[in-house]
XYZ file of C-alpha atoms in Angstrom:
427
model
C 0.000 0.000 0.000
C 1.317 3.444 -0.932
C 2.150 5.775 1.950
C 0.244 9.031 2.224
C 2.271 11.972 0.924
C 4.115 13.962 3.568
C 3.367 17.599 4.376
C 6.492 18.587 2.473
C 5.377 16.611 -0.585
C 1.928 18.226 -0.442
C 3.560 21.633 -0.171
C 5.857 20.904 -3.076
C 2.880 19.745 -5.153
C 0.948 22.921 -4.384
C 3.866 25.229 -5.180
C 4.839 23.294 -8.317
C 1.260 23.434 -9.564
C 0.811 27.144 -8.822
C 4.077 28.236 -10.415
C 3.650 25.779 -13.287
C 0.340 27.376 -14.247
C 2.010 30.762 -14.687
C 5.098 29.435 -16.467
C 3.076 27.374 -18.945
C 0.833 30.310 -19.730
C 3.833 32.563 -20.271
C 5.537 30.025 -22.523
C 2.445 29.238 -24.576
C 0.830 32.672 -24.663
C 1.183 35.602 -26.972
C 3.782 37.385 -24.806
C 6.409 34.897 -25.986
C 6.246 36.845 -29.254
C 7.672 39.838 -27.340
C 10.604 37.922 -25.862
C 13.082 40.701 -26.675
C 11.189 42.922 -24.225
C 10.099 40.343 -21.602
C 12.636 38.238 -19.716
C 11.417 35.409 -17.466
C 13.483 33.821 -14.694
C 12.896 31.167 -12.045
C 14.626 30.829 -8.686
C 17.248 28.598 -10.326
C 18.013 31.067 -13.104
C 18.724 34.348 -11.359
C 19.281 36.011 -8.010
C 19.041 39.745 -7.314
C 21.916 41.321 -5.424
C 21.144 43.138 -2.175
C 23.797 45.612 -1.051
C 22.327 45.544 2.456
C 22.933 41.800 2.801
C 25.904 41.548 0.459
C 24.228 38.517 -1.101
C 21.542 37.573 -3.620
C 17.804 37.374 -2.963
C 15.881 34.740 -4.929
C 12.235 34.678 -6.012
C 10.142 31.827 -7.404
C 9.435 33.671 -10.680
C 10.472 37.093 -11.948
C 9.479 38.870 -15.144
C 11.470 41.866 -16.358
C 10.059 44.297 -18.924
C 12.725 46.004 -21.050
C 11.693 48.938 -23.280
C 13.248 49.125 -26.772
C 16.907 50.251 -26.742
C 16.961 50.355 -22.931
C 19.932 49.379 -20.745
C 17.712 48.319 -17.849
C 14.222 47.055 -17.140
C 11.512 49.603 -16.312
C 9.020 47.110 -14.853
C 9.559 43.975 -12.757
C 7.163 41.263 -11.560
C 8.085 39.227 -8.462
C 6.083 36.072 -7.710
C 6.288 33.979 -4.519
C 4.353 30.825 -3.612
C 4.059 29.546 -0.028
C 2.402 26.450 1.449
C 1.422 26.621 5.155
C -0.506 24.510 7.628
C -2.328 27.568 8.990
C -2.871 31.273 8.279
C 0.126 32.971 6.628
C 2.039 34.945 9.305
C 2.381 38.705 9.003
C 6.140 38.284 8.878
C 6.022 36.362 5.602
C 4.264 39.208 3.795
C 6.535 41.804 5.398
C 9.631 39.828 4.346
C 8.386 39.473 0.762
C 7.724 43.215 0.541
C 11.131 44.071 1.978
C 12.877 41.624 -0.372
C 11.207 43.230 -3.389
C 11.965 46.763 -2.204
C 15.624 45.935 -1.590
C 16.360 44.627 -5.076
C 13.400 45.410 -7.319
C 14.087 49.007 -8.306
C 11.208 51.005 -9.774
C 7.673 49.882 -10.696
C 7.512 46.443 -9.098
C 4.443 44.224 -9.138
C 4.466 41.759 -6.246
C 2.301 38.621 -6.444
C 1.932 36.307 -3.423
C 0.341 32.860 -3.844
C -0.617 30.861 -0.754
C -2.647 27.788 0.144
C -4.337 29.464 3.144
C -5.607 32.865 4.133
C -3.369 35.609 5.480
C -3.515 36.818 9.058
C -5.394 40.108 9.248
C -2.225 42.189 9.635
C -0.644 40.535 6.606
C -3.776 41.057 4.534
C -3.857 44.764 5.468
C -0.179 45.160 4.503
C -0.869 43.531 1.142
C -3.950 45.673 0.525
C -2.388 48.968 1.556
C 0.937 48.492 -0.225
C -0.519 47.039 -3.422
C 0.178 43.286 -3.601
C -1.772 40.822 -5.688
C -2.908 37.891 -3.527
C -3.881 34.492 -4.934
C -5.208 31.802 -2.602
C -5.540 28.105 -3.389
C -7.178 25.548 -1.156
C -5.539 22.773 -3.169
C -3.212 22.332 -6.120
C -6.253 22.397 -8.398
C -8.275 25.271 -6.959
C -7.151 28.904 -6.951
C -8.904 32.234 -6.555
C -7.720 35.830 -6.757
C -8.269 37.604 -3.427
C -6.608 40.977 -4.066
C -6.187 42.160 -7.623
C -7.312 45.595 -8.755
C -5.133 48.643 -8.332
C -6.287 51.723 -6.438
C -3.807 53.920 -8.290
C -5.741 56.347 -10.558
C -3.938 55.562 -13.838
C -3.723 51.797 -13.283
C -7.193 50.796 -12.058
C -7.580 47.833 -14.451
C -4.064 46.493 -13.912
C -2.311 44.374 -11.310
C -1.260 46.940 -8.672
C 2.235 48.379 -8.488
C 3.915 48.040 -5.099
C 3.385 51.564 -3.754
C 6.897 52.408 -2.517
C 8.305 51.579 -5.972
C 5.886 53.510 -8.214
C 7.559 55.909 -10.678
C 5.380 56.931 -13.626
C 8.190 58.869 -15.313
C 9.610 55.677 -16.842
C 6.235 54.281 -17.971
C 5.847 55.261 -21.630
C 3.571 54.300 -24.509
C 5.892 51.439 -25.475
C 5.840 49.759 -22.076
C 2.147 50.191 -21.195
C 0.719 47.731 -23.792
C 3.252 45.073 -22.732
C 2.280 45.493 -19.067
C -1.393 45.028 -19.946
C -0.594 41.833 -21.869
C 1.378 40.345 -18.963
C -1.339 41.293 -16.456
C -3.954 39.554 -18.587
C -1.834 36.389 -18.865
C -1.304 36.186 -15.092
C -4.952 36.906 -14.297
C -6.144 34.306 -16.790
C -4.120 31.632 -14.949
C -6.446 31.691 -11.963
C -10.167 31.826 -11.268
C -11.431 35.176 -9.999
C -14.129 35.429 -7.328
C -17.220 36.416 -9.246
C -20.909 35.793 -9.101
C -22.101 33.015 -11.347
C -22.294 34.153 -14.942
C -25.060 31.786 -15.868
C -28.224 33.549 -16.946
C -31.426 32.731 -18.751
C -31.175 30.995 -22.143
C -27.931 29.306 -20.950
C -25.758 32.279 -21.937
C -22.415 32.574 -20.188
C -21.725 36.272 -19.666
C -18.049 35.903 -20.435
C -15.782 38.842 -19.780
C -13.660 40.407 -22.492
C -10.504 38.823 -21.038
C -12.116 35.375 -20.990
C -13.124 35.692 -24.649
C -9.615 36.870 -25.589
C -8.162 33.801 -23.878
C -10.567 31.458 -25.697
C -9.809 33.093 -29.061
C -6.044 32.937 -28.570
C -6.258 29.305 -27.420
C -8.132 28.438 -30.614
C -5.686 30.510 -32.679
C -2.728 28.528 -31.335
C -4.504 25.297 -32.309
C -5.053 26.666 -35.808
C -1.507 28.007 -36.227
C 0.949 27.024 -33.443
C 3.568 29.419 -34.833
C 1.259 32.417 -35.122
C 2.685 34.303 -32.135
C 6.268 33.244 -32.786
C 6.328 34.341 -36.419
C 3.791 37.157 -36.128
C 1.852 36.253 -39.240
C -1.723 37.034 -40.207
C -4.635 34.591 -40.466
C -4.975 33.083 -43.945
C -8.667 32.725 -44.715
C -8.285 29.693 -46.999
C -6.172 27.868 -44.423
C -8.759 28.736 -41.776
C -11.577 27.267 -43.873
C -9.573 24.046 -44.259
C -8.903 23.979 -40.511
C -12.623 24.361 -39.713
C -13.458 21.488 -42.033
C -10.695 19.191 -40.755
C -11.133 20.008 -37.053
C -14.879 20.631 -36.642
C -16.277 19.300 -39.929
C -17.762 22.757 -40.578
C -18.778 23.447 -44.172
C -18.646 27.022 -45.471
C -21.665 27.938 -47.620
C -22.592 31.066 -49.558
C -26.037 32.649 -49.677
C -27.763 35.702 -51.093
C -29.974 37.824 -48.873
C -31.922 41.027 -49.545
C -31.656 41.959 -45.853
C -28.534 43.119 -44.036
C -27.478 39.594 -43.007
C -23.766 39.068 -43.649
C -23.357 35.638 -42.095
C -25.077 32.862 -40.191
C -24.295 29.548 -38.524
C -26.373 26.401 -38.339
C -25.412 24.184 -35.405
C -27.533 21.245 -36.605
C -26.188 21.274 -40.161
C -22.682 22.213 -38.984
C -22.385 25.028 -41.521
C -21.327 28.661 -41.608
C -23.011 30.820 -44.226
C -21.429 33.893 -45.816
C -23.327 36.463 -47.863
C -22.033 36.466 -51.448
C -21.724 40.259 -51.234
C -18.784 39.995 -48.784
C -16.919 37.033 -50.288
C -13.387 38.024 -51.390
C -13.667 41.362 -49.583
C -12.007 42.549 -46.378
C -15.225 41.870 -44.485
C -15.241 38.122 -45.198
C -12.610 37.094 -42.632
C -14.183 39.073 -39.791
C -17.659 37.664 -40.506
C -16.291 34.118 -40.805
C -14.571 34.403 -37.416
C -17.662 36.060 -35.911
C -19.686 32.985 -36.871
C -16.893 30.719 -35.588
C -17.246 32.588 -32.291
C -20.918 31.591 -32.227
C -19.962 27.949 -32.864
C -17.430 27.824 -30.049
C -19.240 30.000 -27.501
C -22.959 29.518 -28.118
C -23.627 25.933 -29.216
C -25.520 25.184 -25.973
C -27.859 28.186 -26.129
C -31.519 27.640 -25.367
C -33.118 30.398 -27.423
C -35.258 30.204 -30.541
C -34.662 32.316 -33.638
C -37.982 34.158 -33.293
C -37.268 35.023 -29.664
C -33.721 36.043 -30.581
C -34.833 38.400 -33.368
C -37.389 39.931 -31.025
C -34.655 41.460 -28.875
C -33.482 44.959 -29.743
C -29.936 45.650 -30.927
C -27.541 47.224 -28.444
C -27.597 51.004 -28.227
C -24.727 53.434 -27.777
C -24.480 54.814 -24.248
C -23.272 58.371 -24.802
C -22.258 58.747 -21.155
C -19.842 55.788 -21.213
C -19.083 55.811 -24.949
C -19.866 52.063 -25.078
C -22.779 49.917 -26.126
C -25.082 48.673 -23.365
C -25.598 44.892 -23.123
C -29.178 44.625 -21.952
C -30.536 41.392 -23.425
C -29.319 37.967 -24.674
C -28.927 39.171 -28.269
C -26.649 42.015 -27.145
C -24.457 39.590 -25.189
C -24.325 36.962 -27.946
C -23.323 39.392 -30.703
C -20.880 41.317 -28.511
C -19.139 38.061 -27.569
C -18.908 36.926 -31.193
C -17.462 40.306 -32.223
C -14.902 40.173 -29.417
C -13.917 36.644 -30.404
C -13.490 37.600 -34.058
C -11.355 40.651 -33.302
C -9.182 38.707 -30.850
C -8.709 35.823 -33.287
C -7.828 37.929 -36.361
C -5.970 40.727 -34.570
C -4.235 39.094 -31.583
C -2.816 41.832 -29.428
C 0.872 40.853 -29.395
C 1.025 40.243 -33.155
C -0.923 43.439 -33.854
C 1.358 45.462 -31.585
C 4.528 44.000 -33.105
C 3.316 44.794 -36.642
C 2.532 48.400 -35.641
C 6.004 48.741 -34.145
C 7.519 47.392 -37.364
C 5.786 50.110 -39.378
C 6.821 52.775 -36.877
C 10.427 51.558 -37.058
C 10.366 51.747 -40.864
C 9.405 55.425 -40.659
C 11.945 56.240 -37.976
C 9.180 56.943 -35.433
C 9.124 56.059 -31.744
C 7.222 52.911 -30.860
C 3.975 53.473 -29.007
C 0.767 55.407 -29.484
C -0.097 56.932 -32.852
C -0.469 60.680 -32.544
C -3.608 62.096 -34.189
C -4.599 65.757 -34.377
C -5.931 68.158 -37.012
C -2.596 68.547 -38.801
C -2.742 67.128 -42.307
C 0.612 65.314 -41.971
C -0.465 63.523 -38.770
C -3.845 62.585 -40.222
C -2.117 61.259 -43.324
C 0.315 59.227 -41.182
C -2.572 57.841 -39.126
C -4.426 56.844 -42.304
C -1.246 55.216 -43.626
C -0.848 53.096 -40.493
C -4.495 52.030 -40.649
C -4.204 51.215 -44.364
C -1.066 49.085 -43.939
C -2.478 47.178 -40.965
C -5.719 46.620 -42.870
C -3.811 45.143 -45.818
C -1.607 42.923 -43.670
C -4.396 41.419 -41.550
C -6.992 41.376 -44.377
C -9.646 43.275 -42.433
C -11.494 46.550 -42.885
C -9.957 49.814 -41.764
C -12.781 50.085 -39.246
C -11.656 46.848 -37.610
C -8.126 48.224 -37.361
C -9.289 51.500 -35.809
C -11.408 49.605 -33.279
C -8.400 47.505 -32.284
C -6.105 50.534 -32.015
C -8.692 52.286 -29.873
C -9.363 49.189 -27.763
C -5.622 48.778 -27.029
C -5.272 52.497 -26.214
C -2.787 52.993 -29.051
C -4.161 56.320 -30.314
C -3.191 59.646 -28.782
C -6.246 61.533 -30.020
C -5.898 65.313 -29.971
C -8.133 66.061 -32.933
C -10.695 68.818 -32.361
C -12.469 68.420 -35.673
C -13.268 64.698 -35.602
C -12.444 62.334 -32.724
C -11.643 58.642 -33.059
C -15.049 57.943 -31.521
C -16.719 59.936 -34.298
C -14.679 58.076 -36.903
C -15.843 54.765 -35.403
C -19.486 55.869 -35.302
C -19.256 57.059 -38.892
C -18.061 53.644 -40.085
C -19.757 51.336 -37.551
C -22.174 49.987 -40.159
C -19.256 48.225 -41.833
C -19.512 45.559 -39.143
C -23.116 44.807 -39.947
C -23.861 43.382 -36.502
């Protein structure tokens, strides 16, 4: 009979599992495409010298973010995982914070993973100083306890350890990379949320969850997509859908504004003949693929579905309100399509390539009322549209969504440009 595992073995299993989740996601995710700017180390790979101790301090995982042409990192992530038989002592959190502050430099993000809750004092230290806390009751069950930043400019990001914050070295090149890393780390663990199940069996997936699903599918379709930074080939995608899901692509003519459809029973995706061989075809095809992968278990009839109103623009928030099942279904399919065709790391790398070719700094595209800047903006949009085989509207949406436009135009804002061309989507 096999002996029960010791406490040490259980602890090792928990820590190995927790750290393995992050490492696998880093290795398999889109940020590997930005390896020249993101350096990943484990405890075995690198120690950080402390002048106070005259020795190195080691962390379970560290990620360093290096801006282009920089001689040092401007952002560092420090990740520790601890397994305890009871509540985590205050001293463990204090030691982790002090270790990071001694060697981390500026703009450090500290992430502490434990198998049990923290003592109240330790929790308060983590909350007040800006740590991300992840708690797991077992090697298979994790939840994010502390996550969102209270710092005004970083509310949707993993918090920066307060004593290390220095915004002067955070530029438009670094910010998109930080957002990508934050999303990868968050997606590794389950967040505490209310159940997303609603009527009609619709999962109200968040934007980040849809991005993760799209990128997972994209890596199945083209395992080298993020490594080589290439665009989706529509003919190869059609072959993949047939070989993998036995989905047939059909064409139809329709007098109404219906660009595509999917039939779960017949296992077909229909494309309106008016968009075939145009820059709208790929987006519509992937929109319908999103329905196949996200909505095959829906319990809603076509008549009921068509009876719901389309989403309306909320002029206070600048976004569309999701008030009924149809709004959620179509929003999710649009998000899936955009994430599949224009994956963030590949999109960002291609933009940087164009900026490099013009001798411009990498980062946000500057847009104002000057003719030269408007012409440059249009040129970027045109080149990205050609490369990814999508409409210019799709490109502008992605640039806006990734906060890659520095909009100072007084005549026509990016939002007005999007509203002017929103009918191109047809959804």
